[in-house]
mmCIF file of C-alpha atoms and ligand atoms in Angstrom:
data_model
loop_
_atom_site.group_PDB
_atom_site.id
_atom_site.type_symbol
_atom_site.label_atom_id
_atom_site.label_comp_id
_atom_site.label_asym_id
_atom_site.label_seq_id
_atom_site.Cartn_x
_atom_site.Cartn_y
_atom_site.Cartn_z
ATOM 1 C CA UNK M 20 44.604 26.079 152.906
ATOM 2 C CA UNK M 21 44.438 27.374 149.352
ATOM 3 C CA UNK M 22 43.055 30.714 150.532
ATOM 4 C CA UNK M 23 46.371 31.496 152.207
ATOM 5 C CA UNK M 24 48.412 30.755 149.112
ATOM 6 C CA UNK M 25 49.412 33.412 146.574
ATOM 7 C CA UNK M 26 47.398 33.088 143.381
ATOM 8 C CA UNK M 27 50.504 32.512 141.291
ATOM 9 C CA UNK M 28 50.940 29.154 143.080
ATOM 10 C CA UNK M 29 47.335 27.905 143.235
ATOM 11 C CA UNK M 30 46.936 26.904 139.564
ATOM 12 C CA UNK M 31 48.564 24.221 137.453
ATOM 13 C CA UNK M 32 52.119 24.700 136.264
ATOM 14 C CA UNK M 33 55.445 24.953 138.023
ATOM 15 C CA UNK M 34 58.747 23.324 137.204
ATOM 16 C CA UNK M 35 58.431 19.992 135.397
ATOM 17 C CA UNK M 36 60.899 17.464 136.757
ATOM 18 C CA UNK M 37 62.095 14.419 134.884
ATOM 19 C CA UNK M 38 60.471 11.342 136.416
ATOM 20 C CA UNK M 39 62.983 9.817 138.808
ATOM 21 C CA UNK M 40 65.025 6.898 137.477
ATOM 22 C CA UNK M 41 64.200 4.957 140.640
ATOM 23 C CA UNK M 42 60.484 5.338 139.974
ATOM 24 C CA UNK M 43 60.857 4.256 136.356
ATOM 25 C CA UNK M 44 63.005 1.300 137.329
ATOM 26 C CA UNK M 45 60.415 0.238 139.878
ATOM 27 C CA UNK M 46 57.499 0.655 137.450
ATOM 28 C CA UNK M 47 59.225 -1.374 134.743
ATOM 29 C CA UNK M 48 61.070 -3.872 136.933
ATOM 30 C CA UNK M 49 64.361 -2.721 135.387
ATOM 31 C CA UNK M 50 67.922 -2.219 136.537
ATOM 32 C CA UNK M 51 70.941 -0.562 134.884
ATOM 33 C CA UNK M 52 68.892 2.383 133.628
ATOM 34 C CA UNK M 53 70.328 4.821 131.102
ATOM 35 C CA UNK M 54 69.900 8.250 132.687
ATOM 36 C CA UNK M 55 69.697 10.614 129.737
ATOM 37 C CA UNK M 56 66.951 13.014 130.848
ATOM 38 C CA UNK M 57 68.661 15.781 132.839
ATOM 39 C CA UNK M 58 71.866 16.668 130.963
ATOM 40 C CA UNK M 59 73.979 15.496 133.881
ATOM 41 C CA UNK M 60 77.620 14.583 133.402
ATOM 42 C CA UNK M 61 78.045 10.786 133.471
ATOM 43 C CA UNK M 62 81.580 11.239 134.880
ATOM 44 C CA UNK M 63 81.763 11.550 138.671
ATOM 45 C CA UNK M 64 83.536 14.626 140.088
ATOM 46 C CA UNK M 65 87.371 14.408 140.284
ATOM 47 C CA UNK M 66 88.897 13.045 143.506
ATOM 48 C CA UNK M 67 90.323 16.463 144.489
ATOM 49 C CA UNK M 68 86.794 17.894 144.470
ATOM 50 C CA UNK M 69 85.395 15.103 146.626
ATOM 51 C CA UNK M 70 88.283 15.536 149.090
ATOM 52 C CA UNK M 71 87.745 19.298 149.346
ATOM 53 C CA UNK M 72 84.030 18.821 149.984
ATOM 54 C CA UNK M 73 84.584 16.159 152.628
ATOM 55 C CA UNK M 74 87.096 18.247 154.537
ATOM 56 C CA UNK M 75 84.794 21.253 154.516
ATOM 57 C CA UNK M 76 82.009 19.114 155.960
ATOM 58 C CA UNK M 77 84.207 18.419 158.990
ATOM 59 C CA UNK M 78 83.715 22.087 159.868
ATOM 60 C CA UNK M 79 80.042 21.987 159.021
ATOM 61 C CA UNK M 80 79.139 23.322 162.461
ATOM 62 C CA UNK M 81 80.259 26.787 161.231
ATOM 63 C CA UNK M 82 78.386 29.111 158.902
ATOM 64 C CA UNK M 83 80.042 29.949 155.603
ATOM 65 C CA UNK M 84 81.920 33.255 155.354
ATOM 66 C CA UNK M 85 79.530 36.166 154.836
ATOM 67 C CA UNK M 86 81.470 37.038 151.682
ATOM 68 C CA UNK M 87 83.102 33.978 150.109
ATOM 69 C CA UNK M 88 86.349 35.757 149.214
ATOM 70 C CA UNK M 89 88.322 32.581 148.511
ATOM 71 C CA UNK M 90 85.775 31.382 146.002
ATOM 72 C CA UNK M 91 85.468 34.759 144.292
ATOM 73 C CA UNK M 92 89.274 34.754 144.020
ATOM 74 C CA UNK M 93 89.119 31.287 142.426
ATOM 75 C CA UNK M 94 86.532 32.524 139.914
ATOM 76 C CA UNK M 95 88.795 35.481 139.075
ATOM 77 C CA UNK M 96 91.801 33.175 138.601
ATOM 78 C CA UNK M 97 89.687 31.140 136.225
ATOM 79 C CA UNK M 98 87.991 33.948 134.282
ATOM 80 C CA UNK M 99 89.655 37.298 134.946
ATOM 81 C CA UNK M 100 88.829 40.327 137.030
ATOM 82 C CA UNK M 101 85.021 40.369 136.784
ATOM 83 C CA UNK M 102 82.235 40.889 139.319
ATOM 84 C CA UNK M 103 80.409 37.713 140.328
ATOM 85 C CA UNK M 104 77.379 36.569 142.247
ATOM 86 C CA UNK M 105 76.989 32.974 143.382
ATOM 87 C CA UNK M 106 73.939 30.920 144.216
ATOM 88 C CA UNK M 107 72.368 27.594 145.037
ATOM 89 C CA UNK M 108 72.569 26.395 141.443
ATOM 90 C CA UNK M 109 72.167 28.786 138.545
ATOM 91 C CA UNK M 110 68.507 28.547 139.472
ATOM 92 C CA UNK M 111 69.394 30.344 142.704
ATOM 93 C CA UNK M 112 71.287 32.969 140.710
ATOM 94 C CA UNK M 113 68.339 33.527 138.354
ATOM 95 C CA UNK M 114 66.051 33.889 141.356
ATOM 96 C CA UNK M 115 68.429 36.437 142.923
ATOM 97 C CA UNK M 116 68.584 38.497 139.720
ATOM 98 C CA UNK M 117 64.832 38.450 139.157
ATOM 99 C CA UNK M 118 64.147 39.320 142.791
ATOM 100 C CA UNK M 119 66.494 42.275 142.477
ATOM 101 C CA UNK M 120 65.073 43.814 139.304
ATOM 102 C CA UNK M 121 61.483 42.662 138.634
ATOM 103 C CA UNK M 122 58.580 44.601 140.136
ATOM 104 C CA UNK M 123 54.941 43.500 139.707
ATOM 105 C CA UNK M 124 53.847 44.354 136.157
ATOM 106 C CA UNK M 125 57.380 44.539 134.730
ATOM 107 C CA UNK M 126 57.851 42.918 131.323
ATOM 108 C CA UNK M 127 60.282 40.011 131.214
ATOM 109 C CA UNK M 128 61.204 38.770 127.745
ATOM 110 C CA UNK M 129 62.021 35.095 127.223
ATOM 111 C CA UNK M 130 63.329 33.668 123.948
ATOM 112 C CA UNK M 131 61.265 30.477 123.464
ATOM 113 C CA UNK M 132 61.278 27.478 123.453
ATOM 114 C CA UNK M 133 63.682 27.413 126.382
ATOM 115 C CA UNK M 134 64.399 26.566 130.004
ATOM 116 C CA UNK M 135 61.229 27.131 132.018
ATOM 117 C CA UNK M 136 62.635 28.612 135.200
ATOM 118 C CA UNK M 137 63.111 32.163 133.846
ATOM 119 C CA UNK M 138 59.375 32.529 133.397
ATOM 120 C CA UNK M 139 58.517 30.837 136.689
ATOM 121 C CA UNK M 140 60.920 33.074 138.630
ATOM 122 C CA UNK M 141 59.579 36.191 136.888
ATOM 123 C CA UNK M 142 55.936 35.302 137.543
ATOM 124 C CA UNK M 143 56.760 34.682 141.182
ATOM 125 C CA UNK M 144 57.631 38.388 141.419
ATOM 126 C CA UNK M 145 54.503 39.442 139.536
ATOM 127 C CA UNK M 146 56.431 39.976 136.304
ATOM 128 C CA UNK M 147 54.674 39.687 132.949
ATOM 129 C CA UNK M 148 56.404 37.134 130.741
ATOM 130 C CA UNK M 149 56.663 38.116 127.077
ATOM 131 C CA UNK M 150 57.683 35.188 124.846
ATOM 132 C CA UNK M 151 59.875 35.961 121.821
ATOM 133 C CA UNK M 152 59.591 32.853 119.625
ATOM 134 C CA UNK M 153 62.643 31.512 117.794
ATOM 135 C CA UNK M 154 62.614 30.738 114.064
ATOM 136 C CA UNK M 155 61.687 27.278 112.731
ATOM 137 C CA UNK M 156 65.397 26.319 112.702
ATOM 138 C CA UNK M 157 65.666 27.546 116.343
ATOM 139 C CA UNK M 158 67.866 30.527 115.478
ATOM 140 C CA UNK M 159 66.922 33.814 117.148
ATOM 141 C CA UNK M 160 64.933 36.355 115.174
ATOM 142 C CA UNK M 161 66.997 39.347 116.310
ATOM 143 C CA UNK M 162 64.527 41.998 115.148
ATOM 144 C CA UNK M 163 61.560 40.322 116.857
ATOM 145 C CA UNK M 164 63.580 39.783 120.040
ATOM 146 C CA UNK M 165 64.737 43.398 120.151
ATOM 147 C CA UNK M 166 61.177 44.544 119.447
ATOM 148 C CA UNK M 167 59.818 42.416 122.333
ATOM 149 C CA UNK M 168 62.418 43.984 124.648
ATOM 150 C CA UNK M 169 61.028 47.490 124.160
ATOM 151 C CA UNK M 170 59.900 48.677 127.601
ATOM 152 C CA UNK M 171 61.021 45.444 129.276
ATOM 153 C CA UNK M 172 63.071 45.236 132.489
ATOM 154 C CA UNK M 173 65.111 42.151 131.645
ATOM 155 C CA UNK M 174 65.354 39.557 128.869
ATOM 156 C CA UNK M 175 66.515 35.940 128.996
ATOM 157 C CA UNK M 176 68.476 34.274 126.248
ATOM 158 C CA UNK M 177 69.958 30.810 126.572
ATOM 159 C CA UNK M 178 73.033 29.837 124.537
ATOM 160 C CA UNK M 179 73.575 26.996 123.853
ATOM 161 C CA UNK M 180 69.819 26.784 124.221
ATOM 162 C CA UNK M 181 67.995 24.177 126.270
ATOM 163 C CA UNK M 182 66.248 22.163 124.725
ATOM 164 C CA UNK M 183 67.224 22.979 121.115
ATOM 165 C CA UNK M 184 71.012 22.671 121.645
ATOM 166 C CA UNK M 185 72.138 25.462 119.308
ATOM 167 C CA UNK M 186 74.437 28.309 120.351
ATOM 168 C CA UNK M 187 74.246 31.886 119.085
ATOM 169 C CA UNK M 188 77.304 33.482 117.515
ATOM 170 C CA UNK M 189 78.908 36.179 119.688
ATOM 171 C CA UNK M 190 78.032 38.671 116.937
ATOM 172 C CA UNK M 191 74.311 37.902 117.249
ATOM 173 C CA UNK M 192 74.384 38.518 120.997
ATOM 174 C CA UNK M 193 76.243 41.778 120.350
ATOM 175 C CA UNK M 194 73.603 42.816 117.819
ATOM 176 C CA UNK M 195 70.904 42.147 120.416
ATOM 177 C CA UNK M 196 72.770 44.061 123.129
ATOM 178 C CA UNK M 197 73.194 47.001 120.764
ATOM 179 C CA UNK M 198 69.459 47.012 120.076
ATOM 180 C CA UNK M 199 67.989 46.770 123.582
ATOM 181 C CA UNK M 200 67.768 49.024 126.627
ATOM 182 C CA UNK M 201 66.934 46.402 129.242
ATOM 183 C CA UNK M 202 69.186 43.952 131.054
ATOM 184 C CA UNK M 203 70.101 40.755 129.217
ATOM 185 C CA UNK M 204 70.578 37.514 131.154
ATOM 186 C CA UNK M 205 72.624 35.233 128.906
ATOM 187 C CA UNK M 206 72.327 31.695 130.269
ATOM 188 C CA UNK M 207 75.580 29.881 129.499
ATOM 189 C CA UNK M 208 74.829 26.623 131.353
ATOM 190 C CA UNK M 209 76.278 24.650 128.408
ATOM 191 C CA UNK M 210 78.935 27.091 127.192
ATOM 192 C CA UNK M 211 81.822 24.738 127.997
ATOM 193 C CA UNK M 212 80.501 22.347 125.333
ATOM 194 C CA UNK M 213 80.223 24.966 122.597
ATOM 195 C CA UNK M 214 83.712 26.338 122.021
ATOM 196 C CA UNK M 215 82.175 29.831 122.059
ATOM 197 C CA UNK M 216 83.310 32.395 124.622
ATOM 198 C CA UNK M 217 80.972 35.272 125.457
ATOM 199 C CA UNK M 218 83.072 36.645 128.313
ATOM 200 C CA UNK M 219 84.564 39.468 126.272
ATOM 201 C CA UNK M 220 81.066 40.959 125.960
ATOM 202 C CA UNK M 221 81.200 41.662 129.707
ATOM 203 C CA UNK M 222 83.896 44.259 128.961
ATOM 204 C CA UNK M 223 81.715 45.977 126.365
ATOM 205 C CA UNK M 224 78.230 46.100 127.905
ATOM 206 C CA UNK M 225 77.079 47.154 131.351
ATOM 207 C CA UNK M 226 73.633 45.620 130.815
ATOM 208 C CA UNK M 227 74.815 42.028 130.463
ATOM 209 C CA UNK M 228 74.682 39.181 132.997
ATOM 210 C CA UNK M 229 76.201 35.808 132.077
ATOM 211 C CA UNK M 230 74.981 32.820 134.072
ATOM 212 C CA UNK M 231 77.115 29.718 134.592
ATOM 213 C CA UNK M 232 76.607 26.443 136.420
ATOM 214 C CA UNK M 233 78.799 23.691 137.881
ATOM 215 C CA UNK M 234 76.002 21.172 137.230
ATOM 216 C CA UNK M 235 76.866 20.148 133.702
ATOM 217 C CA UNK M 236 80.494 20.243 132.491
ATOM 218 C CA UNK M 237 81.864 20.126 136.063
ATOM 219 C CA UNK M 238 79.864 17.053 137.198
ATOM 220 C CA UNK M 239 78.365 18.761 140.258
ATOM 221 C CA UNK M 240 74.598 18.785 139.630
ATOM 222 C CA UNK M 241 73.918 17.311 143.065
ATOM 223 C CA UNK M 242 75.989 19.949 144.865
ATOM 224 C CA UNK M 243 73.867 22.879 143.596
ATOM 225 C CA UNK M 244 76.194 25.711 142.620
ATOM 226 C CA UNK M 245 75.886 28.388 139.990
ATOM 227 C CA UNK M 246 77.344 31.837 139.450
ATOM 228 C CA UNK M 247 77.078 34.789 137.142
ATOM 229 C CA UNK M 248 79.272 37.516 135.710
ATOM 230 C CA UNK M 249 77.411 40.696 136.589
ATOM 231 C CA UNK M 250 77.813 44.410 135.839
ATOM 232 C CA UNK M 251 79.916 45.927 138.628
ATOM 233 C CA UNK M 252 77.348 48.664 139.262
ATOM 234 C CA UNK M 253 74.578 46.100 139.810
ATOM 235 C CA UNK M 254 76.557 43.988 142.290
ATOM 236 C CA UNK M 255 75.668 45.832 145.531
ATOM 237 C CA UNK M 256 71.948 45.564 144.773
ATOM 238 C CA UNK M 257 72.192 41.900 143.887
ATOM 239 C CA UNK M 258 74.051 41.259 147.131
ATOM 240 C CA UNK M 259 71.406 43.131 149.099
ATOM 241 C CA UNK M 260 68.617 41.003 147.582
ATOM 242 C CA UNK M 261 70.464 37.677 147.962
ATOM 243 C CA UNK M 262 69.386 34.982 150.403
ATOM 244 C CA UNK M 263 71.919 34.955 153.276
ATOM 245 C CA UNK M 264 74.310 31.963 153.186
ATOM 246 C CA UNK M 265 72.626 30.532 150.092
ATOM 247 C CA UNK M 266 75.719 28.475 149.267
ATOM 248 C CA UNK M 267 76.885 25.914 151.809
ATOM 249 C CA UNK M 268 80.484 25.292 152.950
ATOM 250 C CA UNK M 269 80.744 21.943 151.169
ATOM 251 C CA UNK M 270 79.788 23.508 147.840
ATOM 252 C CA UNK M 271 82.130 26.480 148.356
ATOM 253 C CA UNK M 272 85.108 24.190 148.997
ATOM 254 C CA UNK M 273 84.297 21.642 146.295
ATOM 255 C CA UNK M 274 83.688 24.293 143.653
ATOM 256 C CA UNK M 275 86.986 26.004 144.519
ATOM 257 C CA UNK M 276 88.741 22.704 143.792
ATOM 258 C CA UNK M 277 86.641 21.948 140.694
ATOM 259 C CA UNK M 278 87.533 25.254 139.024
ATOM 260 C CA UNK M 279 91.161 24.076 138.948
ATOM 261 C CA UNK M 280 90.232 20.829 137.146
ATOM 262 C CA UNK M 281 90.239 22.123 133.583
ATOM 263 C CA UNK M 282 91.257 18.657 132.364
ATOM 264 C CA UNK M 283 87.932 17.248 133.556
ATOM 265 C CA UNK M 284 86.013 19.898 131.618
ATOM 266 C CA UNK M 285 88.119 19.355 128.484
ATOM 267 C CA UNK M 286 87.561 15.607 128.608
ATOM 268 C CA UNK M 287 83.830 16.082 129.172
ATOM 269 C CA UNK M 288 83.551 18.526 126.267
ATOM 270 C CA UNK M 289 85.561 16.245 123.967
ATOM 271 C CA UNK M 290 83.242 13.292 124.735
ATOM 272 C CA UNK M 291 80.216 15.494 124.014
ATOM 273 C CA UNK M 292 81.640 16.550 120.644
ATOM 274 C CA UNK M 293 82.260 12.946 119.607
ATOM 275 C CA UNK M 294 78.871 11.696 120.759
ATOM 276 C CA UNK M 295 76.764 14.494 119.299
ATOM 277 C CA UNK M 296 78.230 13.628 115.903
ATOM 278 C CA UNK M 297 77.472 9.949 116.455
ATOM 279 C CA UNK M 298 73.919 10.782 117.503
ATOM 280 C CA UNK M 299 73.465 13.038 114.475
ATOM 281 C CA UNK M 300 74.753 10.331 112.122
ATOM 282 C CA UNK M 301 73.331 7.293 113.890
ATOM 283 C CA UNK M 302 69.758 8.284 114.770
ATOM 284 C CA UNK M 303 67.382 7.511 111.917
ATOM 285 C CA UNK M 304 65.259 10.573 112.651
ATOM 286 C CA UNK M 305 65.806 14.345 112.373
ATOM 287 C CA UNK M 306 68.281 15.538 115.026
ATOM 288 C CA UNK M 307 68.925 19.248 115.633
ATOM 289 C CA UNK M 308 72.649 20.147 115.399
ATOM 290 C CA UNK M 309 73.872 20.650 118.952
ATOM 291 C CA UNK M 310 76.553 22.751 120.672
ATOM 292 C CA UNK M 311 75.713 21.212 124.058
ATOM 293 C CA UNK M 312 75.806 17.846 125.875
ATOM 294 C CA UNK M 313 72.396 16.791 124.589
ATOM 295 C CA UNK M 314 70.473 16.569 121.336
ATOM 296 C CA UNK M 315 66.880 17.314 120.382
ATOM 297 C CA UNK M 316 65.300 14.508 118.375
ATOM 298 C CA UNK M 317 62.141 14.856 116.285
ATOM 299 C CA UNK M 318 60.134 11.678 116.942
ATOM 300 C CA UNK M 319 57.068 12.492 114.779
ATOM 301 C CA UNK M 320 54.610 10.918 114.150
ATOM 302 C CA UNK M 321 55.031 9.869 117.796
ATOM 303 C CA UNK M 322 54.642 12.504 120.493
ATOM 304 C CA UNK M 323 57.546 13.207 122.821
ATOM 305 C CA UNK M 324 55.554 11.655 125.677
ATOM 306 C CA UNK M 325 54.942 8.492 123.709
ATOM 307 C CA UNK M 326 58.576 8.101 122.642
ATOM 308 C CA UNK M 327 59.840 8.839 126.167
ATOM 309 C CA UNK M 328 57.423 6.290 127.655
ATOM 310 C CA UNK M 329 58.424 3.604 125.156
ATOM 311 C CA UNK M 330 62.129 4.230 125.739
ATOM 312 C CA UNK M 331 61.554 4.160 129.503
ATOM 313 C CA UNK M 332 60.033 0.724 129.031
ATOM 314 C CA UNK M 333 63.429 -0.301 127.628
ATOM 315 C CA UNK M 334 65.304 1.290 130.526
ATOM 316 C CA UNK M 335 66.321 4.463 128.673
ATOM 317 C CA UNK M 336 65.210 7.644 130.410
ATOM 318 C CA UNK M 337 64.986 10.689 128.129
ATOM 319 C CA UNK M 338 63.124 13.964 128.422
ATOM 320 C CA UNK M 339 59.839 14.463 126.607
ATOM 321 C CA UNK M 340 59.776 18.102 125.483
ATOM 322 C CA UNK M 341 56.017 18.509 125.803
ATOM 323 C CA UNK M 342 56.362 20.938 128.711
ATOM 324 C CA UNK M 343 58.578 23.373 126.745
ATOM 325 C CA UNK M 344 56.206 26.102 125.695
ATOM 326 C CA UNK M 345 56.679 27.229 122.102
ATOM 327 C CA UNK M 346 57.827 23.796 120.911
ATOM 328 C CA UNK M 347 55.681 21.246 119.030
ATOM 329 C CA UNK M 348 54.835 18.096 120.993
ATOM 330 C CA UNK M 349 56.921 15.627 118.945
ATOM 331 C CA UNK M 350 60.405 16.078 120.408
ATOM 332 C CA UNK M 351 62.583 14.379 122.981
ATOM 333 C CA UNK M 352 65.799 15.718 124.501
ATOM 334 C CA UNK M 353 68.549 13.177 125.037
ATOM 335 C CA UNK M 354 71.656 13.803 127.130
ATOM 336 C CA UNK M 355 75.055 12.438 126.245
ATOM 337 C CA UNK M 356 75.674 9.787 128.863
ATOM 338 C CA UNK M 357 78.286 7.104 129.351
ATOM 339 C CA UNK M 358 79.402 5.148 126.282
ATOM 340 C CA UNK M 359 77.195 2.230 127.320
ATOM 341 C CA UNK M 360 74.132 4.431 127.892
ATOM 342 C CA UNK M 361 74.590 6.126 124.525
ATOM 343 C CA UNK M 362 74.970 2.803 122.694
ATOM 344 C CA UNK M 363 71.832 1.399 124.319
ATOM 345 C CA UNK M 364 69.899 4.570 123.465
ATOM 346 C CA UNK M 365 71.011 4.448 119.807
ATOM 347 C CA UNK M 366 69.881 0.875 119.506
ATOM 348 C CA UNK M 367 66.514 1.503 121.181
ATOM 349 C CA UNK M 368 65.607 4.763 119.394
ATOM 350 C CA UNK M 369 66.193 3.154 116.020
ATOM 351 C CA UNK M 370 63.923 0.275 116.982
ATOM 352 C CA UNK M 371 60.936 2.428 117.926
HETATM 353 C C1 PLP G 14 70.698 22.958 133.994
HETATM 354 C C2 PLP G 14 70.388 24.344 133.610
HETATM 355 C C3 PLP G 14 70.488 25.418 134.515
HETATM 356 C C4 PLP G 14 70.501 25.264 135.990
HETATM 357 O O1 PLP G 14 71.509 24.748 136.529
HETATM 358 P P1 PLP G 14 71.650 24.583 138.104
HETATM 359 O O2 PLP G 14 72.939 25.276 138.337
HETATM 360 O O3 PLP G 14 71.703 23.112 138.282
HETATM 361 O O4 PLP G 14 70.523 25.233 138.813
HETATM 362 C C5 PLP G 14 70.271 26.705 134.080
HETATM 363 N N1 PLP G 14 69.976 26.949 132.822
HETATM 364 C C6 PLP G 14 69.852 25.961 131.921
HETATM 365 C C7 PLP G 14 69.502 26.299 130.538
HETATM 366 C C8 PLP G 14 70.024 24.641 132.294
HETATM 367 O O5 PLP G 14 69.825 23.677 131.407
#
């Protein structure tokens, strides 16, 4: 069969998933696992969101609207009068953007270490991924990044960054935008946890795309919904390249309700602020300061794989960062979970 498959998919590689909690529980004969590997929100979605999703499912025999006007209106109520695209998770949005702009051979700059899907999506279109490594303290080397962007089609920058947790000041992003000619995709998956607002940059630059997701602060990882602020002039092309009906009716309805639940986001962000401080103070190993709902822990002399495996043996599932290219192999990424999960993690990490 391999001869039928595009070369880009015949090698090793691809998205690295966290091992499923069910599998780990089964392997270790455990129950009550602490699920701290995927930066999910430990709080379930608010009741209004569940209700909206359930009622939409009752009309699941119908296709969604071709243009989801009600949802776009909800996004505008929430954020202001911007242009938006929506997708099946932010992953779907990234795929839509890359499909729209990347031709075979185009350079795609990625600030590393970071989320792997930018590179995977770019390579799927025949793009050439150009890594722009961060500094040792995980800040962005603006000059090197701008230099790498010369002749590129699009660049990806994640803030707060996954897996390092740090956010870039608005000024730094502005400096980058002033220096580059290509599009910039600013991934703001964790922006609600950071207290930094990059939206105003949308008014100043017509080369900026800001990606958002409902998977983290809004507790809807399982629903799969993401969106992006996009330059108005790019919108028709993005719409032309989009997969038809990529977002289902349940997600459209539930997300509309979720956008009105600011209290849920505030509570979630407040918990993250408290717990990242406790992690920073309470973990007897180097922890990178975080603006997100997770922290990066240096577990040297163990490898990330070794630490993750030993914690899994205790029922605590964290992410080994081995698969993040551009990062040394002695880190784990730990999400902020429920109070109980966080307490158990703190106890177990300090026992390793
Ligand atoms: C979780 C995450 C996303 C993807 O979110 P989905 O909307 O669930 O696809 C995008 N970017 C980063 C950096 C993430 O961590």
